[in-house]
Amino acid sequence: EVQLVETGGGLVQPGKSLKLTCATSGFTFSNAWMHWVRQSPEKQLEWVAQIKAKSNNYATYYAESVKGRFTISRDDSKSSVYLQMNSLKEEDTAIYYCTRGYPGIDWFAYWGQGTLVTVSS
Amino acid sequence: DIVLTQSPALAVSLGQRATISCKTNQNVDYYGNSYMHWYQQKPGQQPKLLIYLASNLASGIPARFSGRGSGTDFTLTIDPVEADDTATYYCQQSRNLPWTFGGGTKLELK
């Protein structure tokens, strides 16, 4: 059974940092293309970042709204993907989901349960 | 960015057909495939894939759900609607980065 479990969310002040972790199981993680997708309090879904597999040189891509502030990474030995979030803004407040994308087509068949990040002073 | 537009809400009666639309401001077709996908989200849950590449039913999804369309106009149909189908439905394109979602259509029962 495919499982994705996000941790690391919480309340953080604007300008601070937070690191999310997504631990996975039930599939060959090293071949997977992984993504972070967030959902705002208004329920809008927004793709945040993507990291491809080692065979694709671990290529990464970001939404413009987070480029330069967020970094996606992975550890294939731990079947985990991470999202380092720096210089957080109030508009980054959202539920952050880890998802597995279908390589090359990027639909999201598997989602974690999400972790809530609240940016507020 | 490719913008996806959905109507905010739709009300249908049990047993009737629900048709949810998604329009894009750019063509999402590529080499014979439409890079459009549909998700269902119930309150407090993560989104769930229903349809991929415009018309392909995801694993475990009942045949009451179907998708069609090409280019810039897509529809998700639920026929017949059951009580458990009350949820918000989102479309998503993967033709061009950044991958984008529609604003969601909330399906309610009359």
Short mmCIF file of C-alpha atoms in Angstrom, two decimals, chain B residues 22-90:
data_model
loop_
_atom_site.label_atom_id
_atom_site.label_comp_id
_atom_site.label_asym_id
_atom_site.label_seq_id
_atom_site.Cartn_x
_atom_site.Cartn_y
_atom_site.Cartn_z
CA CYS B 22 -13.31 23.29 -16.77
CA LYS B 23 -12.10 25.79 -19.34
CA THR B 24 -8.47 26.70 -19.95
CA ASN B 25 -6.98 29.82 -21.51
CA GLN B 26 -4.49 27.73 -23.50
CA ASN B 27 -4.65 24.47 -25.37
CA VAL B 28 -3.54 21.57 -23.13
CA ASP B 29 -3.36 18.96 -25.89
CA TYR B 30 -0.02 17.45 -26.84
CA TYR B 31 0.68 14.61 -29.24
CA GLY B 32 -2.83 13.24 -29.11
CA ASN B 33 -3.34 13.49 -25.35
CA SER B 34 -5.12 16.12 -23.32
CA TYR B 35 -3.11 16.90 -20.21
CA MET B 36 -6.14 17.46 -18.02
CA HIS B 37 -6.91 15.61 -14.79
CA TRP B 38 -9.76 15.64 -12.26
CA TYR B 39 -9.80 15.26 -8.48
CA GLN B 40 -12.46 14.90 -5.81
CA GLN B 41 -11.97 16.36 -2.35
CA LYS B 42 -14.23 15.80 0.60
CA PRO B 43 -14.04 17.99 3.73
CA GLY B 44 -11.03 17.20 5.88
CA GLN B 45 -9.52 14.87 3.30
CA GLN B 46 -6.79 15.10 0.69
CA PRO B 47 -7.72 15.30 -2.99
CA LYS B 48 -8.34 12.00 -4.76
CA LEU B 49 -7.56 11.36 -8.42
CA LEU B 50 -10.66 10.52 -10.48
CA ILE B 51 -9.70 10.99 -14.12
CA TYR B 52 -6.34 11.39 -15.85
CA LEU B 53 -5.56 12.53 -19.38
CA ALA B 54 -9.09 13.89 -19.76
CA SER B 55 -10.96 10.60 -20.04
CA ASN B 56 -9.14 7.77 -18.26
CA LEU B 57 -10.70 6.44 -15.08
CA ALA B 58 -8.26 6.14 -12.19
CA SER B 59 -7.93 2.88 -10.33
CA GLY B 60 -10.86 2.06 -8.06
CA ILE B 61 -13.07 4.87 -9.32
CA PRO B 62 -16.64 3.80 -10.17
CA ALA B 63 -17.80 3.99 -13.77
CA ARG B 64 -20.40 6.60 -12.78
CA PHE B 65 -17.56 9.07 -13.25
CA SER B 66 -16.41 9.99 -16.74
CA GLY B 67 -14.42 12.72 -18.39
CA ARG B 68 -14.27 14.18 -21.84
CA GLY B 69 -12.99 17.12 -23.76
CA SER B 70 -9.97 18.40 -25.62
CA GLY B 71 -8.13 21.61 -26.32
CA THR B 72 -9.52 24.15 -23.89
CA ASP B 73 -12.89 22.68 -22.87
CA PHE B 74 -13.31 19.74 -20.52
CA THR B 75 -16.12 18.16 -18.53
CA LEU B 76 -16.43 15.74 -15.66
CA THR B 77 -19.73 13.86 -15.57
CA ILE B 78 -21.21 11.92 -12.67
CA ASP B 79 -24.18 9.79 -13.69
CA PRO B 80 -26.08 8.92 -11.61
CA VAL B 81 -25.18 11.14 -8.67
CA GLU B 82 -25.11 9.46 -5.29
CA ALA B 83 -25.17 11.07 -1.84
CA ASP B 84 -21.49 10.21 -1.31
CA ASP B 85 -20.53 12.36 -4.32
CA THR B 86 -21.05 15.63 -2.44
CA ALA B 87 -17.57 17.12 -2.56
CA THR B 88 -15.48 19.72 -4.33
CA TYR B 89 -14.09 18.79 -7.73
CA TYR B 90 -10.89 20.26 -9.14
#
